[in-house]
PDB file of C-alpha atoms and ligand atoms in Angstrom:
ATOM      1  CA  UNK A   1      60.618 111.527 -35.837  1.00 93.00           C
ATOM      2  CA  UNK A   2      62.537 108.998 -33.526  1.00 97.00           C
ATOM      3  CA  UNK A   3      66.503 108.580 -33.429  1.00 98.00           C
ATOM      4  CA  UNK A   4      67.520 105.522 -31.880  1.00 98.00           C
ATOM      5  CA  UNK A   5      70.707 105.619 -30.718  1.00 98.00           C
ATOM      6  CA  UNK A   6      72.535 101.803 -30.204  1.00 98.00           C
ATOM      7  CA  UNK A   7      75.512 102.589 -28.093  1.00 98.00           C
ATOM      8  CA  UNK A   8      78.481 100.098 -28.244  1.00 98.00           C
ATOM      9  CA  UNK A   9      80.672 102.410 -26.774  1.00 98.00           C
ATOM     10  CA  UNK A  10      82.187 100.929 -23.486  1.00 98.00           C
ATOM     11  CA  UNK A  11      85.423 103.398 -22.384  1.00 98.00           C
ATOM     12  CA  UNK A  12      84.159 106.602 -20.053  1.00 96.00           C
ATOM     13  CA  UNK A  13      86.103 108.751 -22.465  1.00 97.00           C
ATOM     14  CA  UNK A  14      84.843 107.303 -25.615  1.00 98.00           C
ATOM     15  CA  UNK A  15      85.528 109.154 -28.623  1.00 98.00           C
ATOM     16  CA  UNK A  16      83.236 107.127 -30.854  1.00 98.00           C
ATOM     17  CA  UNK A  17      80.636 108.227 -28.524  1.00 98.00           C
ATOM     18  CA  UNK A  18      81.606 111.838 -28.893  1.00 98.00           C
ATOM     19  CA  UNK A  19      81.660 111.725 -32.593  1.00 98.00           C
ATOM     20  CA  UNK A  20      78.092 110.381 -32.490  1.00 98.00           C
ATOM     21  CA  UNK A  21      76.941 113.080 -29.935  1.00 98.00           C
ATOM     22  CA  UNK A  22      78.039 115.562 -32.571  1.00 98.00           C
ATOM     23  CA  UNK A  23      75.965 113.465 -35.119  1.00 98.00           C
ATOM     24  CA  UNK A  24      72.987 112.904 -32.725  1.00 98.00           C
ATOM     25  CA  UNK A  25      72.991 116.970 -32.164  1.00 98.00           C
ATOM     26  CA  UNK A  26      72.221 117.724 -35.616  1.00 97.00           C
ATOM     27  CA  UNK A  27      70.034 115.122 -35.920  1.00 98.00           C
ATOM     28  CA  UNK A  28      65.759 116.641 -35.863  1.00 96.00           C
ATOM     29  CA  UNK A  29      63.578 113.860 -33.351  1.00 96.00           C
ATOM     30  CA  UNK A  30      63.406 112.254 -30.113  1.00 97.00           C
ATOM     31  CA  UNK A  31      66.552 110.367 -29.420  1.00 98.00           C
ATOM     32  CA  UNK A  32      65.824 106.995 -27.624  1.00 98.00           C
ATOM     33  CA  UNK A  33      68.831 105.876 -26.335  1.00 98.00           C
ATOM     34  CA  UNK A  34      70.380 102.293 -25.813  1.00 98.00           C
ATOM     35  CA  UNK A  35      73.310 101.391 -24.085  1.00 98.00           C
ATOM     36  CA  UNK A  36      73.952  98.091 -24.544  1.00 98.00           C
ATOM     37  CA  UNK A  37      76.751  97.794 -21.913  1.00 97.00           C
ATOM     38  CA  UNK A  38      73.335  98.448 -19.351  1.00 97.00           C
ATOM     39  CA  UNK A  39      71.327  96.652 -21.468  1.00 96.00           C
ATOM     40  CA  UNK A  40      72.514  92.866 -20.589  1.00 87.00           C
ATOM     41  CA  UNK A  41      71.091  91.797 -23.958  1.00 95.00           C
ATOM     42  CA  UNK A  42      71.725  88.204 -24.216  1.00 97.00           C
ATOM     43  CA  UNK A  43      72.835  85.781 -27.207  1.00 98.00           C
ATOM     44  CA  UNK A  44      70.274  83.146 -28.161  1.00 98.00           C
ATOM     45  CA  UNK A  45      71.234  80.212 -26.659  1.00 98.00           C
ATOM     46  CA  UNK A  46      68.943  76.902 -26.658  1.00 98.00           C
ATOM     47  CA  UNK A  47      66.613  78.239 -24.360  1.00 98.00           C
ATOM     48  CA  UNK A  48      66.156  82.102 -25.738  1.00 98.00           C
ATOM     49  CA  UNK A  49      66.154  80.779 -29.401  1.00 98.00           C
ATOM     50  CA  UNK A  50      62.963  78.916 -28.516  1.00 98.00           C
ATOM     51  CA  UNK A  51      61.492  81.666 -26.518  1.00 98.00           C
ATOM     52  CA  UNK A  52      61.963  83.837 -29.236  1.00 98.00           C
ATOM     53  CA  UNK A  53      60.684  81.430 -32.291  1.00 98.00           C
ATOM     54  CA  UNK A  54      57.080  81.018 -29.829  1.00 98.00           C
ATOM     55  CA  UNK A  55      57.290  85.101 -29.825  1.00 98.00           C
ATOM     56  CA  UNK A  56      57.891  84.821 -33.786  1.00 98.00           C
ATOM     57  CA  UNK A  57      55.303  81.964 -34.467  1.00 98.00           C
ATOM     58  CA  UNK A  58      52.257  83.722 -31.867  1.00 98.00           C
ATOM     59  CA  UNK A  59      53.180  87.037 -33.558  1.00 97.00           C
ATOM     60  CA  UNK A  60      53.541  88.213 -29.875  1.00 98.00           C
ATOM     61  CA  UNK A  61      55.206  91.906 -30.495  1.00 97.00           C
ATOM     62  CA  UNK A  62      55.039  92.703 -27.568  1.00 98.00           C
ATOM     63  CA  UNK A  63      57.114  89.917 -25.555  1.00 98.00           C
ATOM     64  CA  UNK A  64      60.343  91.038 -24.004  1.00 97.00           C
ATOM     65  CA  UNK A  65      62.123  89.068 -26.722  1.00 98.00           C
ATOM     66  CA  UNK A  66      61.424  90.701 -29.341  1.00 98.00           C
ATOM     67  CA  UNK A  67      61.650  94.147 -27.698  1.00 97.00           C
ATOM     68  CA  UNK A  68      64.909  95.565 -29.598  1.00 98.00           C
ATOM     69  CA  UNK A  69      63.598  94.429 -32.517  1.00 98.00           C
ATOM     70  CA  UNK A  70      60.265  96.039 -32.352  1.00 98.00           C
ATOM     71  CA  UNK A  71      62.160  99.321 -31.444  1.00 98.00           C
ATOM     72  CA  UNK A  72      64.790  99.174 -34.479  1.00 98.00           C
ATOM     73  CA  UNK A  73      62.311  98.413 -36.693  1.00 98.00           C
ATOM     74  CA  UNK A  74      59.712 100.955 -35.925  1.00 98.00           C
ATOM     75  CA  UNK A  75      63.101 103.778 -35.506  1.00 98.00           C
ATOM     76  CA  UNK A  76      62.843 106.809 -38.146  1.00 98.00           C
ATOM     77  CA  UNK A  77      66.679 106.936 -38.358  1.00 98.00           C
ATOM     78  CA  UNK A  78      69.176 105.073 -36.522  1.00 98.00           C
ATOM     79  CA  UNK A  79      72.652 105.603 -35.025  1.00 98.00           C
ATOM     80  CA  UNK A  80      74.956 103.026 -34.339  1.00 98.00           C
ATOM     81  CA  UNK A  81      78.443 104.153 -32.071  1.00 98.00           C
ATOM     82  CA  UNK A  82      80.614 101.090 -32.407  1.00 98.00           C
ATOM     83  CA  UNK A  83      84.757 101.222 -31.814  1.00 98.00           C
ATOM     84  CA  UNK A  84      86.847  99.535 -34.467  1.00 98.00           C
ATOM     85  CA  UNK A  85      87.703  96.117 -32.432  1.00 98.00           C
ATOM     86  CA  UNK A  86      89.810  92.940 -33.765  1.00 97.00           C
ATOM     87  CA  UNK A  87      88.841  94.903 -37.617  1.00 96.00           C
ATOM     88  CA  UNK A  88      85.204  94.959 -36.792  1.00 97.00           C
ATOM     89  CA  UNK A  89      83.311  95.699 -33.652  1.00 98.00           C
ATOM     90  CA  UNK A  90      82.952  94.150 -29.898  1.00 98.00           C
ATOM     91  CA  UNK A  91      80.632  91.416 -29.187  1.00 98.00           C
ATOM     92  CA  UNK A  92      77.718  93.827 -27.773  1.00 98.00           C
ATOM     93  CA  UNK A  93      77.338  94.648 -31.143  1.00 98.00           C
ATOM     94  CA  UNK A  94      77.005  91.915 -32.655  1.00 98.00           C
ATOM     95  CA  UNK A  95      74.569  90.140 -29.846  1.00 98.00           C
ATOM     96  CA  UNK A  96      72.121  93.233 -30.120  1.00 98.00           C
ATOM     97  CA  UNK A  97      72.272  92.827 -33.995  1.00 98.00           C
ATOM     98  CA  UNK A  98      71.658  88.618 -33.831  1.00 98.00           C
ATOM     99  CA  UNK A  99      68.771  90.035 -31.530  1.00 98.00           C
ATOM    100  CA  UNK A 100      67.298  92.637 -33.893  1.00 98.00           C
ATOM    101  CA  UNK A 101      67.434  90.246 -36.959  1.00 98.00           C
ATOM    102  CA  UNK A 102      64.387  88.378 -36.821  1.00 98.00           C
ATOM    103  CA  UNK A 103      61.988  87.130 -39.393  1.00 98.00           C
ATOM    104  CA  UNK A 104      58.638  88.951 -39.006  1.00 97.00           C
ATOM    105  CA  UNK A 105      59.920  91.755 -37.452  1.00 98.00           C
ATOM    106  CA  UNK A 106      62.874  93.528 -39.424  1.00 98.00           C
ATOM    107  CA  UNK A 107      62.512  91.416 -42.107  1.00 98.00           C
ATOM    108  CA  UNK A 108      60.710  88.281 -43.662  1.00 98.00           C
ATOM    109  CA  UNK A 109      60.674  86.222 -46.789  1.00 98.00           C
ATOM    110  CA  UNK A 110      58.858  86.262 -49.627  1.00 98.00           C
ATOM    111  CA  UNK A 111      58.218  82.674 -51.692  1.00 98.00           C
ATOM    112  CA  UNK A 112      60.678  82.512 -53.135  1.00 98.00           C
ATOM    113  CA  UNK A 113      62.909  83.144 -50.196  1.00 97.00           C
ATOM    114  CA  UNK A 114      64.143  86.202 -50.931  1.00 97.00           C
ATOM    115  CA  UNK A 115      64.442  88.731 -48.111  1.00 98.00           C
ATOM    116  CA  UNK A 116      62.968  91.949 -47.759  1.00 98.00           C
ATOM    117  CA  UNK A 117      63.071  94.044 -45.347  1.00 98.00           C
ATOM    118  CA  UNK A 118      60.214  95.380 -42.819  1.00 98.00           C
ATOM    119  CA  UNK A 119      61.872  98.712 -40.905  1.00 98.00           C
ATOM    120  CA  UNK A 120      60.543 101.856 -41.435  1.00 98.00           C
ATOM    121  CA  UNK A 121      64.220 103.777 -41.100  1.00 98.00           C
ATOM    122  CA  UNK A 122      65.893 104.993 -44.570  1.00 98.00           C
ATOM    123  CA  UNK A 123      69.176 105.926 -42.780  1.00 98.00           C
ATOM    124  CA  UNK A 124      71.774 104.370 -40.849  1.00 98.00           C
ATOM    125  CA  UNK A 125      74.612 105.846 -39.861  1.00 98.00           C
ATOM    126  CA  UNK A 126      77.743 103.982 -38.534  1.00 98.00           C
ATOM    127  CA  UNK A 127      80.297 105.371 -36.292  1.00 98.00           C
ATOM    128  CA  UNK A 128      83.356 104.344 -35.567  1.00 98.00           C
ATOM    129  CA  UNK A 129      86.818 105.356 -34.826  1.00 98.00           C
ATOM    130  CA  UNK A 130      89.706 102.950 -34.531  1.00 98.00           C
ATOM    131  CA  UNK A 131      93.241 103.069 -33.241  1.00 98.00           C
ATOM    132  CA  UNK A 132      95.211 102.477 -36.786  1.00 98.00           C
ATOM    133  CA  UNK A 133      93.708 103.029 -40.166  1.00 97.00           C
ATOM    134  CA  UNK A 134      90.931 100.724 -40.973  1.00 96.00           C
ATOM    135  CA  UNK A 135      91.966 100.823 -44.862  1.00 93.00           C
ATOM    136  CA  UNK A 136      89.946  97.705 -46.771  1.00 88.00           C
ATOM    137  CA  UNK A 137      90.322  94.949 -43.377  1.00 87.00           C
ATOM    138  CA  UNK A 138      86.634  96.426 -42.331  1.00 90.00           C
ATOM    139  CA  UNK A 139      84.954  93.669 -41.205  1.00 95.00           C
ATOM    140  CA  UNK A 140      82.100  95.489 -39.430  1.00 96.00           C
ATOM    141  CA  UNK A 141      80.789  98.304 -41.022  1.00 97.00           C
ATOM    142  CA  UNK A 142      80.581  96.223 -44.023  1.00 97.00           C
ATOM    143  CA  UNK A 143      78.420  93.761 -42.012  1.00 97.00           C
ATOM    144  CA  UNK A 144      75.837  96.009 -41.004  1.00 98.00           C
ATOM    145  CA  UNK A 145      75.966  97.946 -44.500  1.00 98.00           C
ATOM    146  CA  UNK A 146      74.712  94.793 -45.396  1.00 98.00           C
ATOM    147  CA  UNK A 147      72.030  93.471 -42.910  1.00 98.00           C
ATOM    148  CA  UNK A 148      70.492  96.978 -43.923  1.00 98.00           C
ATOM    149  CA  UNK A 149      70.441  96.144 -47.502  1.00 97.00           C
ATOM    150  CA  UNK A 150      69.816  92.663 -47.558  1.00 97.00           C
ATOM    151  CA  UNK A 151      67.749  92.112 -44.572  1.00 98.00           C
ATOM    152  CA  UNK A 152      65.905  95.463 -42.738  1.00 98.00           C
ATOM    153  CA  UNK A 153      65.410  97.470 -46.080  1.00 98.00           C
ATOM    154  CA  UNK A 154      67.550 100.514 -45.175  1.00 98.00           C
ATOM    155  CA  UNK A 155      68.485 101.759 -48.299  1.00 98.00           C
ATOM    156  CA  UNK A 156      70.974 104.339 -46.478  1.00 98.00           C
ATOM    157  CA  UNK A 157      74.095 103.483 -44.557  1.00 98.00           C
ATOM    158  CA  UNK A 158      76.219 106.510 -43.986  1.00 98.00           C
ATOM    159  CA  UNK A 159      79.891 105.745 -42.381  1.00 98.00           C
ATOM    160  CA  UNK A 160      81.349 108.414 -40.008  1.00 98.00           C
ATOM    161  CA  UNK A 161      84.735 107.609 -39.101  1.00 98.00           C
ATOM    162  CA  UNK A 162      87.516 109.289 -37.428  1.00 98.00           C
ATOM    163  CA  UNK A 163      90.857 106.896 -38.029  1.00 98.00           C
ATOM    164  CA  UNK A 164      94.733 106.860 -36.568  1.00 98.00           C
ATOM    165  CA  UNK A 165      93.594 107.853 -33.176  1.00 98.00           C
ATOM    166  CA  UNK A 166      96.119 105.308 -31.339  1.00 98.00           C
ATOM    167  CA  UNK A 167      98.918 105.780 -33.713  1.00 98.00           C
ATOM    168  CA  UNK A 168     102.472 107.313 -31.272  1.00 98.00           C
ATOM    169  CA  UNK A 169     102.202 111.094 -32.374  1.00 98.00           C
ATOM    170  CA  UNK A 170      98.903 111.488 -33.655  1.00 98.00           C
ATOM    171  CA  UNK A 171      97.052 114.713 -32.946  1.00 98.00           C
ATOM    172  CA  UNK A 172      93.840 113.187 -31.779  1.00 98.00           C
ATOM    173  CA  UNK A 173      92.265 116.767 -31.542  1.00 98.00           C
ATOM    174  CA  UNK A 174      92.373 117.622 -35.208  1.00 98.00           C
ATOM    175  CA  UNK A 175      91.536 114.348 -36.632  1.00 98.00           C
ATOM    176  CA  UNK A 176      88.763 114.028 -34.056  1.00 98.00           C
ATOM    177  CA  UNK A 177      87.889 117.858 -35.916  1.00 98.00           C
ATOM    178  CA  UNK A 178      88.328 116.790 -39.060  1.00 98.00           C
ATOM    179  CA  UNK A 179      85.614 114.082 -38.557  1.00 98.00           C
ATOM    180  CA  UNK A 180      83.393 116.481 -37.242  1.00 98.00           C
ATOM    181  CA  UNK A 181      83.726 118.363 -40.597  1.00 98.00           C
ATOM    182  CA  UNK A 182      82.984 115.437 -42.617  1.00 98.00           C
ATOM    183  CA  UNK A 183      79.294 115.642 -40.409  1.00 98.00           C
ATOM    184  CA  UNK A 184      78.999 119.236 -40.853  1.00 98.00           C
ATOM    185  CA  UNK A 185      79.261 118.176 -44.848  1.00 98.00           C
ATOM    186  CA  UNK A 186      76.423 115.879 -44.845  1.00 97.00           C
ATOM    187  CA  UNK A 187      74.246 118.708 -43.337  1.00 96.00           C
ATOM    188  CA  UNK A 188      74.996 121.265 -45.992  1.00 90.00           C
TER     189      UNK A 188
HETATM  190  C1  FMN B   1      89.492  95.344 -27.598  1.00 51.57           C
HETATM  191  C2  FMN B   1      90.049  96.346 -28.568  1.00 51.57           C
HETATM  192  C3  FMN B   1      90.316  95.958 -29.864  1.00 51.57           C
HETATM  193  C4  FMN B   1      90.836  96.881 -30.797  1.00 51.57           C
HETATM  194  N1  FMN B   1      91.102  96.466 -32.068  1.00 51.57           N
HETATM  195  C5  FMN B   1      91.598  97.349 -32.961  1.00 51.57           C
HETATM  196  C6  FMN B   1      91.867  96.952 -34.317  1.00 51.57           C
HETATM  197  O1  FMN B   1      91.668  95.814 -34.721  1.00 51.57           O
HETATM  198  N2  FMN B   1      92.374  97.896 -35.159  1.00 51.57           N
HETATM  199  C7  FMN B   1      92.593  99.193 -34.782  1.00 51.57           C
HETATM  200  O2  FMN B   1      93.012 100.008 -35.607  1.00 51.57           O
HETATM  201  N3  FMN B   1      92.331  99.608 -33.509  1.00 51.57           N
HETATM  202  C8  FMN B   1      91.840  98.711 -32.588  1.00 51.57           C
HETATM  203  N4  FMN B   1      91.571  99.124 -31.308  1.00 51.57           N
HETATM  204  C9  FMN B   1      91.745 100.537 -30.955  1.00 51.57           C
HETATM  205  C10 FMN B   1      90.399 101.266 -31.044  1.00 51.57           C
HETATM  206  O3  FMN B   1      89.832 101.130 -32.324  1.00 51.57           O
HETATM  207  C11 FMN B   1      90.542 102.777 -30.776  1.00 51.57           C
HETATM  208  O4  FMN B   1      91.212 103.037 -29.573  1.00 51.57           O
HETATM  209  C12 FMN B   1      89.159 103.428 -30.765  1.00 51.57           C
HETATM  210  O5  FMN B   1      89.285 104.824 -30.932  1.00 51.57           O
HETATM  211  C13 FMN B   1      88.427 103.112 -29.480  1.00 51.57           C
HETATM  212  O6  FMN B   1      87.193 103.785 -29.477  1.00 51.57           O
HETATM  213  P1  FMN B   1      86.639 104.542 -28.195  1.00 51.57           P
HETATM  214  O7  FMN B   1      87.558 105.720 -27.904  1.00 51.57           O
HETATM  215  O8  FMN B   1      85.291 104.960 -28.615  1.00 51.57           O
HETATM  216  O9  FMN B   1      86.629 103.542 -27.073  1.00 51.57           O
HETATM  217  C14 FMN B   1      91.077  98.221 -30.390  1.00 51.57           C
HETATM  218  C15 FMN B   1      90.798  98.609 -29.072  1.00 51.57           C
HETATM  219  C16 FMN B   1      90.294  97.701 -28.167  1.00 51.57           C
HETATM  220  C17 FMN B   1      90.005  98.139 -26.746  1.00 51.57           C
END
């Protein structure tokens, strides 16, 4: 079994990351880690867009291009650690994501242009933890919930959250605990 871990988290004393660490510990596999603030993953500008659509078009796997894609899609279970940012997540994110999605790798279409999806994961969990209460202004978890349906086939998207962290007053330790429960429920 393989965990790959996709690491948006960018403060030293993250406590997305630390909620995910919990996750990742109770989590059976080899944990391949990526950190995308090391990982310079770029967007796909004019001249990465064509490098990658050669990759796509020569079926070339193994080019550098493609190589987060290959990895997420060949992952048993994934992990994503993103912070709640302007009601969805940072830009890492969503660069690593625009390079994961691409036809013939995660996904493809069949003829009558419908996509299915082409990863081998079943679960995705998302974790997050934001300063207020996310409530229904989620603009991010919902966005990935639905790459994995629509796109990569991931019939599983779990949420982990831990919300309120930032609010004057709030007792960071026992919320941070109570999230931690909420794992230890899924484990049962
Ligand atoms: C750039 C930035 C944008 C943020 N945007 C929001 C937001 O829209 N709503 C919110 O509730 N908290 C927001 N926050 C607060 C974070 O969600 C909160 O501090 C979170 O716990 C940070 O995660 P971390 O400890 O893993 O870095 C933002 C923080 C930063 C740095």
């Amino acid at each position: 079994m393989s965990v790959l871990f996709i690491n948006g988290c960018v403060r030293e004393k993250s406590r997305t990351k630390a909620l995910a660490d919990y996750l990742i510990s109770k989590l059976d596999g080899e944990v391949i880690r990526v950190d995308l603030q090391n990982e310079n993953i770029a967007p796909l500008d004019a001249q990465r867009l064509s490098e990658r659509d050669s990759a796509l078009l020569n079926k070339d796997t193994k080019h550098k291009i493609l190589k987060y894609a290959v990895q997420f899609s060949n992952a048993d279970i994934i992990v994503v650690a993103s912070p709640f940012w302007d009601l969805s997540f940072s830009s890492l994110i969503k660069v690593y994501f625009e390079n994961v999605t691409a036809v013939g790798v995660t996904f493809d279409y069949d003829k009558n242009g419908i996509p299915f999806g082409m990863c081998k994961a079943k679960k995705l969990y998302y974790v997050t933890t934001a300063g207020g209460q996310i409530f229904n202004k989620d603009f991010g978890y919902g966005y990935i919930r639905e790459l994995c349906r629509s796109f990569y086939g991931i019939p599983q998207v779990e949420f982990i959250s831990a919300q309120g962290l930032d609010i004057i007053g709030a007792d960071v330790e026992s919320i941070m605990d109570e999230a931690k429960k909420n794992i230890d429920k899924l484990f049962d």
